[in-house]
């Protein structure tokens, strides 16, 4: 799946904590950023442009600013011309430093947004890296319901009409929290973490057949919803099939996994039929997953006890002969 981009204007508009002040380059606010890495172009400003990472946001800290100020007027113009020969998405000066006049003039001519911020370089890089990591993370969409159950982000999947939303509604009534209903947006923030969320349009809403669209936040209060959650468990609800009932998991010794965006997530399949209390089974599955994360596997412990019992009973039944 292609990595989505983010425009310079989005960063400027939606993240006031970055304290960005646009100096010039308004024409380039629609420039797209497709790389979550940032670049401090100190080496390039000395004239070495091999391997110049021009597709990244360019951050000029105290060192780069002081170096440019130390250059003669002719050298500064020479470096400026070479620097702006590359396609740049935006340039940011930190520590509140004023950009050099040649940089301002070329940025205006080329339509490259030029900012300054009062924030120190290290702190600013930390803040903007977090924003870019979230915005540019690989993502996909999954049909299902994401709900936080006892702190475990639980993704309920299954065919349409199997009862995912109804199960989630019962869980919400029992004090758990809704993240997304119907379509869950999943982002991979690292090699082992998936974050699930909902679109702005559908956030806090749920569809229940026979009732229609419900606003869960208004019905159950602000404590019944959250905007995003780490996905730690997938539960697939499947209609009970008598002919395959013997194939359903009976011991739980081995943990099944499902892969999403290259990340393996614990997976459970729960057969659904009249008389089964699915919400309480989901709660129990979430609590059991918490135990597994703590290194405690009830099924394996029982299996070990059973094996020990069988061995001891075998010895007592068939004592060794002298």
mmCIF file of N, CA and C in Angstrom, residues 169-247:
data_model
loop_
_atom_site.group_PDB
_atom_site.id
_atom_site.type_symbol
_atom_site.label_atom_id
_atom_site.label_comp_id
_atom_site.label_asym_id
_atom_site.label_seq_id
_atom_site.Cartn_x
_atom_site.Cartn_y
_atom_site.Cartn_z
ATOM 1 N N UNK A 169 -21.639 -2.930 21.503
ATOM 2 C CA UNK A 169 -22.572 -2.101 22.258
ATOM 3 C C UNK A 169 -22.754 -2.641 23.674
ATOM 4 N N UNK A 170 -22.864 -3.951 23.800
ATOM 5 C CA UNK A 170 -22.974 -4.564 25.132
ATOM 6 C C UNK A 170 -21.709 -4.317 25.950
ATOM 7 N N UNK A 171 -20.546 -4.379 25.290
ATOM 8 C CA UNK A 171 -19.283 -4.131 25.987
ATOM 9 C C UNK A 171 -19.191 -2.677 26.448
ATOM 10 N N UNK A 172 -19.659 -1.756 25.626
ATOM 11 C CA UNK A 172 -19.650 -0.343 26.003
ATOM 12 C C UNK A 172 -20.547 -0.121 27.212
ATOM 13 N N UNK A 173 -21.698 -0.785 27.222
ATOM 14 C CA UNK A 173 -22.622 -0.668 28.354
ATOM 15 C C UNK A 173 -21.997 -1.227 29.626
ATOM 16 N N UNK A 174 -21.048 -2.154 29.457
ATOM 17 C CA UNK A 174 -20.369 -2.747 30.616
ATOM 18 C C UNK A 174 -19.140 -1.954 31.032
ATOM 19 N N UNK A 175 -18.902 -0.786 30.374
ATOM 20 C CA UNK A 175 -17.835 0.105 30.811
ATOM 21 C C UNK A 175 -16.603 0.145 29.924
ATOM 22 N N UNK A 176 -16.616 -0.570 28.806
ATOM 23 C CA UNK A 176 -15.474 -0.548 27.900
ATOM 24 C C UNK A 176 -15.640 0.588 26.887
ATOM 25 N N UNK A 177 -14.614 0.833 26.053
ATOM 26 C CA UNK A 177 -14.606 2.045 25.235
ATOM 27 C C UNK A 177 -14.509 1.760 23.736
ATOM 28 N N UNK A 178 -15.334 2.464 22.975
ATOM 29 C CA UNK A 178 -15.349 2.322 21.520
ATOM 30 C C UNK A 178 -14.254 3.182 20.888
ATOM 31 N N UNK A 179 -13.561 2.601 19.909
ATOM 32 C CA UNK A 179 -12.581 3.344 19.119
ATOM 33 C C UNK A 179 -13.110 3.578 17.710
ATOM 34 N N UNK A 180 -13.595 2.521 17.060
ATOM 35 C CA UNK A 180 -14.092 2.660 15.684
ATOM 36 C C UNK A 180 -15.111 1.572 15.393
ATOM 37 N N UNK A 181 -16.109 1.935 14.617
ATOM 38 C CA UNK A 181 -17.132 0.980 14.172
ATOM 39 C C UNK A 181 -17.199 0.972 12.654
ATOM 40 N N UNK A 182 -17.380 -0.206 12.102
ATOM 41 C CA UNK A 182 -17.559 -0.445 10.673
ATOM 42 C C UNK A 182 -16.239 -0.445 9.923
ATOM 43 N N UNK A 183 -15.555 0.722 9.808
ATOM 44 C CA UNK A 183 -14.275 0.786 9.114
ATOM 45 C C UNK A 183 -13.200 1.277 10.075
ATOM 46 N N UNK A 184 -12.188 0.444 10.267
ATOM 47 C CA UNK A 184 -11.099 0.765 11.191
ATOM 48 C C UNK A 184 -9.858 1.116 10.378
ATOM 49 N N UNK A 185 -9.321 2.302 10.616
ATOM 50 C CA UNK A 185 -8.074 2.709 9.958
ATOM 51 C C UNK A 185 -6.903 2.229 10.808
ATOM 52 N N UNK A 186 -6.028 1.440 10.208
ATOM 53 C CA UNK A 186 -4.912 0.843 10.940
ATOM 54 C C UNK A 186 -3.601 1.393 10.400
ATOM 55 N N UNK A 187 -2.749 1.879 11.303
ATOM 56 C CA UNK A 187 -1.437 2.399 10.926
ATOM 57 C C UNK A 187 -0.344 1.622 11.647
ATOM 58 N N UNK A 188 0.750 1.350 10.939
ATOM 59 C CA UNK A 188 1.904 0.690 11.554
ATOM 60 C C UNK A 188 2.904 1.758 11.962
ATOM 61 N N UNK A 189 3.035 1.954 13.276
ATOM 62 C CA UNK A 189 3.927 2.990 13.778
ATOM 63 C C UNK A 189 5.351 2.490 13.984
ATOM 64 N N UNK A 190 5.538 1.179 14.049
ATOM 65 C CA UNK A 190 6.880 0.604 14.151
ATOM 66 C C UNK A 190 6.799 -0.810 13.606
ATOM 67 N N UNK A 191 7.870 -1.560 13.762
ATOM 68 C CA UNK A 191 7.889 -2.916 13.237
ATOM 69 C C UNK A 191 6.989 -3.858 14.022
ATOM 70 N N UNK A 192 6.509 -3.432 15.186
ATOM 71 C CA UNK A 192 5.715 -4.350 16.003
ATOM 72 C C UNK A 192 4.455 -3.724 16.601
ATOM 73 N N UNK A 193 4.103 -2.489 16.186
ATOM 74 C CA UNK A 193 2.947 -1.830 16.780
ATOM 75 C C UNK A 193 1.971 -1.362 15.705
ATOM 76 N N UNK A 194 0.691 -1.661 15.934
ATOM 77 C CA UNK A 194 -0.387 -1.194 15.066
ATOM 78 C C UNK A 194 -1.332 -0.322 15.882
ATOM 79 N N UNK A 195 -1.678 0.829 15.324
ATOM 80 C CA UNK A 195 -2.618 1.737 15.980
ATOM 81 C C UNK A 195 -3.898 1.793 15.151
ATOM 82 N N UNK A 196 -5.028 1.591 15.803
ATOM 83 C CA UNK A 196 -6.315 1.665 15.123
ATOM 84 C C UNK A 196 -7.045 2.942 15.489
ATOM 85 N N UNK A 197 -7.729 3.520 14.511
ATOM 86 C CA UNK A 197 -8.491 4.741 14.755
ATOM 87 C C UNK A 197 -9.682 4.780 13.796
ATOM 88 N N UNK A 198 -10.412 5.882 13.841
ATOM 89 C CA UNK A 198 -11.602 6.037 13.009
ATOM 90 C C UNK A 198 -11.512 7.352 12.252
ATOM 91 N N UNK A 199 -12.177 7.438 11.124
ATOM 92 C CA UNK A 199 -12.194 8.688 10.368
ATOM 93 C C UNK A 199 -12.935 9.756 11.164
ATOM 94 N N UNK A 200 -12.624 11.015 10.867
ATOM 95 C CA UNK A 200 -13.283 12.119 11.568
ATOM 96 C C UNK A 200 -14.796 12.080 11.373
ATOM 97 N N UNK A 201 -15.229 11.650 10.195
ATOM 98 C CA UNK A 201 -16.661 11.629 9.889
ATOM 99 C C UNK A 201 -17.416 10.615 10.744
ATOM 100 N N UNK A 202 -16.822 9.425 10.942
ATOM 101 C CA UNK A 202 -17.509 8.342 11.654
ATOM 102 C C UNK A 202 -17.183 8.282 13.145
ATOM 103 N N UNK A 203 -16.239 9.087 13.599
ATOM 104 C CA UNK A 203 -15.762 8.988 14.978
ATOM 105 C C UNK A 203 -16.895 9.090 15.999
ATOM 106 N N UNK A 204 -16.879 8.139 16.954
ATOM 107 C CA UNK A 204 -17.824 8.071 18.078
ATOM 108 C C UNK A 204 -19.219 7.608 17.663
ATOM 109 N N UNK A 205 -19.390 7.217 16.398
ATOM 110 C CA UNK A 205 -20.697 6.764 15.929
ATOM 111 C C UNK A 205 -20.703 5.257 15.681
ATOM 112 N N UNK A 206 -21.885 4.686 15.806
ATOM 113 C CA UNK A 206 -22.042 3.244 15.612
ATOM 114 C C UNK A 206 -23.392 2.987 14.950
ATOM 115 N N UNK A 207 -23.409 1.992 14.061
ATOM 116 C CA UNK A 207 -24.660 1.611 13.402
ATOM 117 C C UNK A 207 -25.186 0.315 14.005
ATOM 118 N N UNK A 208 -26.416 0.357 14.464
ATOM 119 C CA UNK A 208 -27.079 -0.828 14.998
ATOM 120 C C UNK A 208 -28.327 -1.078 14.162
ATOM 121 N N UNK A 209 -28.399 -2.241 13.529
ATOM 122 C CA UNK A 209 -29.552 -2.541 12.686
ATOM 123 C C UNK A 209 -30.843 -2.493 13.506
ATOM 124 N N UNK A 210 -31.807 -1.748 13.009
ATOM 125 C CA UNK A 210 -33.074 -1.579 13.715
ATOM 126 C C UNK A 210 -33.144 -0.276 14.483
ATOM 127 N N UNK A 211 -31.953 0.249 14.884
ATOM 128 C CA UNK A 211 -31.903 1.527 15.601
ATOM 129 C C UNK A 211 -31.343 2.645 14.737
ATOM 130 N N UNK A 212 -30.417 2.276 13.836
ATOM 131 C CA UNK A 212 -29.788 3.279 12.987
ATOM 132 C C UNK A 212 -28.460 3.738 13.547
ATOM 133 N N UNK A 213 -28.091 4.992 13.281
ATOM 134 C CA UNK A 213 -26.809 5.551 13.688
ATOM 135 C C UNK A 213 -26.919 6.112 15.100
ATOM 136 N N UNK A 214 -26.004 5.688 15.973
ATOM 137 C CA UNK A 214 -25.988 6.147 17.366
ATOM 138 C C UNK A 214 -24.697 6.915 17.640
ATOM 139 N N UNK A 215 -24.811 7.971 18.433
ATOM 140 C CA UNK A 215 -23.632 8.695 18.900
ATOM 141 C C UNK A 215 -23.288 8.163 20.283
ATOM 142 N N UNK A 216 -22.276 7.326 20.338
ATOM 143 C CA UNK A 216 -21.921 6.639 21.584
ATOM 144 C C UNK A 216 -21.459 7.631 22.650
ATOM 145 N N UNK A 217 -20.738 8.652 22.240
ATOM 146 C CA UNK A 217 -20.252 9.649 23.197
ATOM 147 C C UNK A 217 -21.412 10.361 23.872
ATOM 148 N N UNK A 218 -22.461 10.709 23.081
ATOM 149 C CA UNK A 218 -23.618 11.398 23.658
ATOM 150 C C UNK A 218 -24.459 10.459 24.521
ATOM 151 N N UNK A 219 -24.548 9.199 24.124
ATOM 152 C CA UNK A 219 -25.384 8.242 24.854
ATOM 153 C C UNK A 219 -24.753 7.793 26.173
ATOM 154 N N UNK A 220 -23.448 7.476 26.129
ATOM 155 C CA UNK A 220 -22.804 6.856 27.286
ATOM 156 C C UNK A 220 -21.761 7.742 27.966
ATOM 157 N N UNK A 221 -21.495 8.925 27.396
ATOM 158 C CA UNK A 221 -20.550 9.833 28.031
ATOM 159 C C UNK A 221 -19.164 9.769 27.399
ATOM 160 N N UNK A 222 -18.360 10.772 27.719
ATOM 161 C CA UNK A 222 -17.033 10.906 27.112
ATOM 162 C C UNK A 222 -16.109 9.742 27.485
ATOM 163 N N UNK A 223 -16.384 9.104 28.620
ATOM 164 C CA UNK A 223 -15.546 7.978 29.051
ATOM 165 C C UNK A 223 -15.786 6.696 28.279
ATOM 166 N N UNK A 224 -16.757 6.708 27.355
ATOM 167 C CA UNK A 224 -17.101 5.495 26.608
ATOM 168 C C UNK A 224 -16.389 5.421 25.252
ATOM 169 N N UNK A 225 -15.600 6.435 24.926
ATOM 170 C CA UNK A 225 -14.937 6.460 23.618
ATOM 171 C C UNK A 225 -13.482 6.879 23.780
ATOM 172 N N UNK A 226 -12.692 6.555 22.769
ATOM 173 C CA UNK A 226 -11.346 7.085 22.644
ATOM 174 C C UNK A 226 -10.998 7.158 21.169
ATOM 175 N N UNK A 227 -10.038 8.011 20.814
ATOM 176 C CA UNK A 227 -9.766 8.291 19.403
ATOM 177 C C UNK A 227 -8.889 7.243 18.734
ATOM 178 N N UNK A 228 -7.987 6.615 19.461
ATOM 179 C CA UNK A 228 -7.114 5.602 18.865
ATOM 180 C C UNK A 228 -6.652 4.634 19.946
ATOM 181 N N UNK A 229 -6.191 3.472 19.506
ATOM 182 C CA UNK A 229 -5.777 2.449 20.455
ATOM 183 C C UNK A 229 -4.846 1.450 19.782
ATOM 184 N N UNK A 230 -3.856 0.991 20.521
ATOM 185 C CA UNK A 230 -2.969 -0.067 20.063
ATOM 186 C C UNK A 230 -3.771 -1.352 19.880
ATOM 187 N N UNK A 231 -3.614 -2.010 18.723
ATOM 188 C CA UNK A 231 -4.337 -3.254 18.453
ATOM 189 C C UNK A 231 -3.518 -4.431 18.971
ATOM 190 N N UNK A 232 -4.044 -5.120 19.982
ATOM 191 C CA UNK A 232 -3.310 -6.205 20.630
ATOM 192 C C UNK A 232 -3.993 -7.560 20.490
ATOM 193 N N UNK A 233 -5.223 -7.575 19.963
ATOM 194 C CA UNK A 233 -5.959 -8.828 19.848
ATOM 195 C C UNK A 233 -6.999 -8.709 18.742
ATOM 196 N N UNK A 234 -7.090 -9.757 17.923
ATOM 197 C CA UNK A 234 -8.121 -9.827 16.889
ATOM 198 C C UNK A 234 -9.053 -10.983 17.225
ATOM 199 N N UNK A 235 -10.340 -10.707 17.296
ATOM 200 C CA UNK A 235 -11.337 -11.751 17.562
ATOM 201 C C UNK A 235 -12.284 -11.810 16.362
ATOM 202 N N UNK A 236 -12.286 -12.931 15.689
ATOM 203 C CA UNK A 236 -13.157 -13.116 14.530
ATOM 204 C C UNK A 236 -14.420 -13.855 14.970
ATOM 205 N N UNK A 237 -15.567 -13.205 14.820
ATOM 206 C CA UNK A 237 -16.851 -13.822 15.157
ATOM 207 C C UNK A 237 -17.358 -14.581 13.934
ATOM 208 N N UNK A 238 -17.631 -15.862 14.134
ATOM 209 C CA UNK A 238 -18.037 -16.714 13.015
ATOM 210 C C UNK A 238 -19.247 -17.543 13.427
ATOM 211 N N UNK A 239 -20.225 -17.612 12.533
ATOM 212 C CA UNK A 239 -21.422 -18.392 12.845
ATOM 213 C C UNK A 239 -21.068 -19.860 13.067
ATOM 214 N N UNK A 240 -21.668 -20.433 14.092
ATOM 215 C CA UNK A 240 -21.405 -21.831 14.474
ATOM 216 C C UNK A 240 -21.822 -22.771 13.345
ATOM 217 N N UNK A 241 -20.926 -23.685 13.001
ATOM 218 C CA UNK A 241 -21.211 -24.701 11.989
ATOM 219 C C UNK A 241 -21.035 -26.069 12.624
ATOM 220 N N UNK A 242 -22.147 -26.785 12.740
ATOM 221 C CA UNK A 242 -22.119 -28.073 13.440
ATOM 222 C C UNK A 242 -21.120 -29.048 12.814
ATOM 223 N N UNK A 243 -21.046 -29.049 11.480
ATOM 224 C CA UNK A 243 -20.173 -30.018 10.822
ATOM 225 C C UNK A 243 -18.693 -29.745 11.072
ATOM 226 N N UNK A 244 -18.374 -28.508 11.482
ATOM 227 C CA UNK A 244 -16.968 -28.182 11.741
ATOM 228 C C UNK A 244 -16.728 -27.828 13.205
ATOM 229 N N UNK A 245 -17.693 -28.128 14.061
ATOM 230 C CA UNK A 245 -17.568 -27.733 15.466
ATOM 231 C C UNK A 245 -16.363 -28.364 16.145
ATOM 232 N N UNK A 246 -15.940 -29.537 15.667
ATOM 233 C CA UNK A 246 -14.786 -30.189 16.277
ATOM 234 C C UNK A 246 -13.477 -29.520 15.931
ATOM 235 N N UNK A 247 -13.500 -28.605 14.969
ATOM 236 C CA UNK A 247 -12.266 -27.929 14.557
ATOM 237 C C UNK A 247 -11.993 -26.674 15.377
#
